[in-house]
PDB file of C-alpha atoms in Angstrom:
ATOM      1  CA  UNK N   1       8.180  -8.763  16.032  1.00  0.00           C
ATOM      2  CA  UNK N   2       4.493  -9.796  15.765  1.00  0.00           C
ATOM      3  CA  UNK N   3       2.009  -7.154  16.883  1.00  0.00           C
ATOM      4  CA  UNK N   4       4.486  -4.341  16.294  1.00  0.00           C
ATOM      5  CA  UNK N   5       3.141  -1.306  14.496  1.00  0.00           C
ATOM      6  CA  UNK N   6       5.400  -0.042  11.709  1.00  0.00           C
ATOM      7  CA  UNK N   7       4.899   3.372  10.157  1.00  0.00           C
ATOM      8  CA  UNK N   8       6.782   4.869   7.258  1.00  0.00           C
ATOM      9  CA  UNK N   9       6.417   7.959   5.145  1.00  0.00           C
ATOM     10  CA  UNK N  10       5.475   7.144   1.573  1.00  0.00           C
ATOM     11  CA  UNK N  11       4.077   8.423  -1.674  1.00  0.00           C
ATOM     12  CA  UNK N  12       0.935   6.980  -3.224  1.00  0.00           C
ATOM     13  CA  UNK N  13      -1.281   6.794  -6.296  1.00  0.00           C
ATOM     14  CA  UNK N  14      -5.024   6.543  -5.684  1.00  0.00           C
ATOM     15  CA  UNK N  15      -7.925   6.604  -8.131  1.00  0.00           C
ATOM     16  CA  UNK N  16     -10.298   4.776 -10.466  1.00  0.00           C
ATOM     17  CA  UNK N  17      -7.425   3.279 -12.467  1.00  0.00           C
ATOM     18  CA  UNK N  18      -3.826   4.042 -13.392  1.00  0.00           C
ATOM     19  CA  UNK N  19      -4.818   6.853 -15.764  1.00  0.00           C
ATOM     20  CA  UNK N  20      -7.498   8.531 -13.633  1.00  0.00           C
ATOM     21  CA  UNK N  21      -5.578   8.734 -10.371  1.00  0.00           C
ATOM     22  CA  UNK N  22      -4.010  11.268  -8.042  1.00  0.00           C
ATOM     23  CA  UNK N  23      -0.300  10.985  -7.335  1.00  0.00           C
ATOM     24  CA  UNK N  24       1.264  12.275  -4.147  1.00  0.00           C
ATOM     25  CA  UNK N  25       4.986  12.031  -3.620  1.00  0.00           C
ATOM     26  CA  UNK N  26       6.770  11.390  -0.397  1.00  0.00           C
ATOM     27  CA  UNK N  27       6.259  12.888   2.289  1.00  0.00           C
ATOM     28  CA  UNK N  28       2.536  13.385   1.652  1.00  0.00           C
ATOM     29  CA  UNK N  29       1.501   9.859   2.615  1.00  0.00           C
ATOM     30  CA  UNK N  30       2.024   7.504   5.519  1.00  0.00           C
ATOM     31  CA  UNK N  31       1.565   3.745   5.630  1.00  0.00           C
ATOM     32  CA  UNK N  32       0.983   2.045   8.957  1.00  0.00           C
ATOM     33  CA  UNK N  33       1.364  -1.727   9.015  1.00  0.00           C
ATOM     34  CA  UNK N  34       0.135  -3.716  11.997  1.00  0.00           C
ATOM     35  CA  UNK N  35      -0.839  -7.323  12.513  1.00  0.00           C
ATOM     36  CA  UNK N  36      -3.637  -7.964  10.007  1.00  0.00           C
ATOM     37  CA  UNK N  37      -4.180  -4.359   8.907  1.00  0.00           C
ATOM     38  CA  UNK N  38      -2.792  -1.686   6.580  1.00  0.00           C
ATOM     39  CA  UNK N  39      -3.645   1.996   6.962  1.00  0.00           C
ATOM     40  CA  UNK N  40      -2.787   4.508   4.230  1.00  0.00           C
ATOM     41  CA  UNK N  41      -2.997   8.100   5.414  1.00  0.00           C
ATOM     42  CA  UNK N  42      -3.520  10.354   2.406  1.00  0.00           C
ATOM     43  CA  UNK N  43      -3.720  14.127   2.282  1.00  0.00           C
ATOM     44  CA  UNK N  44      -7.519  14.149   2.475  1.00  0.00           C
ATOM     45  CA  UNK N  45      -8.471  10.811   4.021  1.00  0.00           C
ATOM     46  CA  UNK N  46      -7.373   7.626   5.700  1.00  0.00           C
ATOM     47  CA  UNK N  47      -7.841   4.249   4.002  1.00  0.00           C
ATOM     48  CA  UNK N  48      -7.997   1.281   6.408  1.00  0.00           C
ATOM     49  CA  UNK N  49      -7.485  -2.171   4.876  1.00  0.00           C
ATOM     50  CA  UNK N  50      -8.161  -5.117   7.207  1.00  0.00           C
ATOM     51  CA  UNK N  51      -6.472  -8.283   5.938  1.00  0.00           C
ATOM     52  CA  UNK N  52      -9.914  -9.751   5.160  1.00  0.00           C
ATOM     53  CA  UNK N  53     -10.527  -6.998   2.567  1.00  0.00           C
ATOM     54  CA  UNK N  54      -7.186  -7.379   0.749  1.00  0.00           C
ATOM     55  CA  UNK N  55      -7.248  -9.798  -2.185  1.00  0.00           C
ATOM     56  CA  UNK N  56      -3.689  -9.265  -3.436  1.00  0.00           C
ATOM     57  CA  UNK N  57      -0.584  -7.162  -2.808  1.00  0.00           C
ATOM     58  CA  UNK N  58       1.607  -6.796  -5.882  1.00  0.00           C
ATOM     59  CA  UNK N  59       5.240  -5.791  -5.305  1.00  0.00           C
ATOM     60  CA  UNK N  60       7.215  -3.870  -7.924  1.00  0.00           C
ATOM     61  CA  UNK N  61      10.786  -2.939  -7.149  1.00  0.00           C
ATOM     62  CA  UNK N  62      12.210   0.339  -8.418  1.00  0.00           C
ATOM     63  CA  UNK N  63      15.603   1.997  -8.080  1.00  0.00           C
ATOM     64  CA  UNK N  64      14.662   4.178  -5.125  1.00  0.00           C
ATOM     65  CA  UNK N  65      11.442   2.708  -3.752  1.00  0.00           C
ATOM     66  CA  UNK N  66       9.217  -0.346  -3.754  1.00  0.00           C
ATOM     67  CA  UNK N  67       5.695  -0.043  -5.095  1.00  0.00           C
ATOM     68  CA  UNK N  68       2.884  -2.054  -3.546  1.00  0.00           C
ATOM     69  CA  UNK N  69      -0.477  -2.224  -5.287  1.00  0.00           C
ATOM     70  CA  UNK N  70      -3.312  -3.021  -2.894  1.00  0.00           C
ATOM     71  CA  UNK N  71      -6.186  -4.893  -4.512  1.00  0.00           C
ATOM     72  CA  UNK N  72      -9.178  -4.903  -2.183  1.00  0.00           C
ATOM     73  CA  UNK N  73     -12.915  -5.465  -1.806  1.00  0.00           C
ATOM     74  CA  UNK N  74     -13.960  -2.195  -0.107  1.00  0.00           C
ATOM     75  CA  UNK N  75     -16.452  -0.592  -2.484  1.00  0.00           C
ATOM     76  CA  UNK N  76     -16.210   2.927  -0.972  1.00  0.00           C
ATOM     77  CA  UNK N  77     -12.450   3.134  -1.601  1.00  0.00           C
ATOM     78  CA  UNK N  78     -10.704   3.975  -4.865  1.00  0.00           C
ATOM     79  CA  UNK N  79     -10.153   0.805  -6.902  1.00  0.00           C
ATOM     80  CA  UNK N  80      -6.534   1.638  -7.782  1.00  0.00           C
ATOM     81  CA  UNK N  81      -4.262   2.058  -4.741  1.00  0.00           C
ATOM     82  CA  UNK N  82      -0.457   1.961  -4.975  1.00  0.00           C
ATOM     83  CA  UNK N  83       1.980   2.791  -2.187  1.00  0.00           C
ATOM     84  CA  UNK N  84       5.499   4.026  -3.029  1.00  0.00           C
ATOM     85  CA  UNK N  85       7.473   3.081   0.084  1.00  0.00           C
ATOM     86  CA  UNK N  86      10.972   2.145   1.184  1.00  0.00           C
ATOM     87  CA  UNK N  87      12.500  -1.177   0.211  1.00  0.00           C
ATOM     88  CA  UNK N  88      11.812  -2.624   3.685  1.00  0.00           C
ATOM     89  CA  UNK N  89       8.045  -2.672   3.161  1.00  0.00           C
ATOM     90  CA  UNK N  90       7.967  -6.222   1.791  1.00  0.00           C
ATOM     91  CA  UNK N  91       9.527  -7.716   4.930  1.00  0.00           C
ATOM     92  CA  UNK N  92       7.234  -5.557   7.077  1.00  0.00           C
ATOM     93  CA  UNK N  93       4.163  -6.897   5.236  1.00  0.00           C
ATOM     94  CA  UNK N  94       5.365 -10.458   5.781  1.00  0.00           C
ATOM     95  CA  UNK N  95       5.836  -9.764   9.503  1.00  0.00           C
ATOM     96  CA  UNK N  96       2.262  -8.436   9.702  1.00  0.00           C
ATOM     97  CA  UNK N  97       0.748 -11.612   8.218  1.00  0.00           C
ATOM     98  CA  UNK N  98       0.265 -10.564   4.581  1.00  0.00           C
ATOM     99  CA  UNK N  99       2.742 -13.097   3.098  1.00  0.00           C
ATOM    100  CA  UNK N 100       0.027 -15.219   1.412  1.00  0.00           C
ATOM    101  CA  UNK N 101      -1.266 -12.165  -0.485  1.00  0.00           C
ATOM    102  CA  UNK N 102       2.099 -11.022  -1.896  1.00  0.00           C
ATOM    103  CA  UNK N 103       2.933 -11.417  -5.586  1.00  0.00           C
ATOM    104  CA  UNK N 104       5.879 -10.030  -7.548  1.00  0.00           C
ATOM    105  CA  UNK N 105       5.897  -8.073 -10.814  1.00  0.00           C
TER     106      UNK N 105
END
């Protein structure tokens, strides 16, 4: 349903790159998806990604979760941001208007 806010508990990886990053497993993160915006709540901060700041969302399916890398243009945020969420996240991102930014790995 458009405009609906969806929240799910997730894990995440955040840092300069894949090597220099902090990993937090589920339940230490929370992703909130609403129309035109993603919000990642980390242990120490909240990262808000308006759709205008997201350049690409890369989906990688695993056995137990789906990974979503958020590539963005916000200079104050870590460059490498990956969410480890449930398998329903892809359909939730499409419902929130992010379908044109989704790519598969």
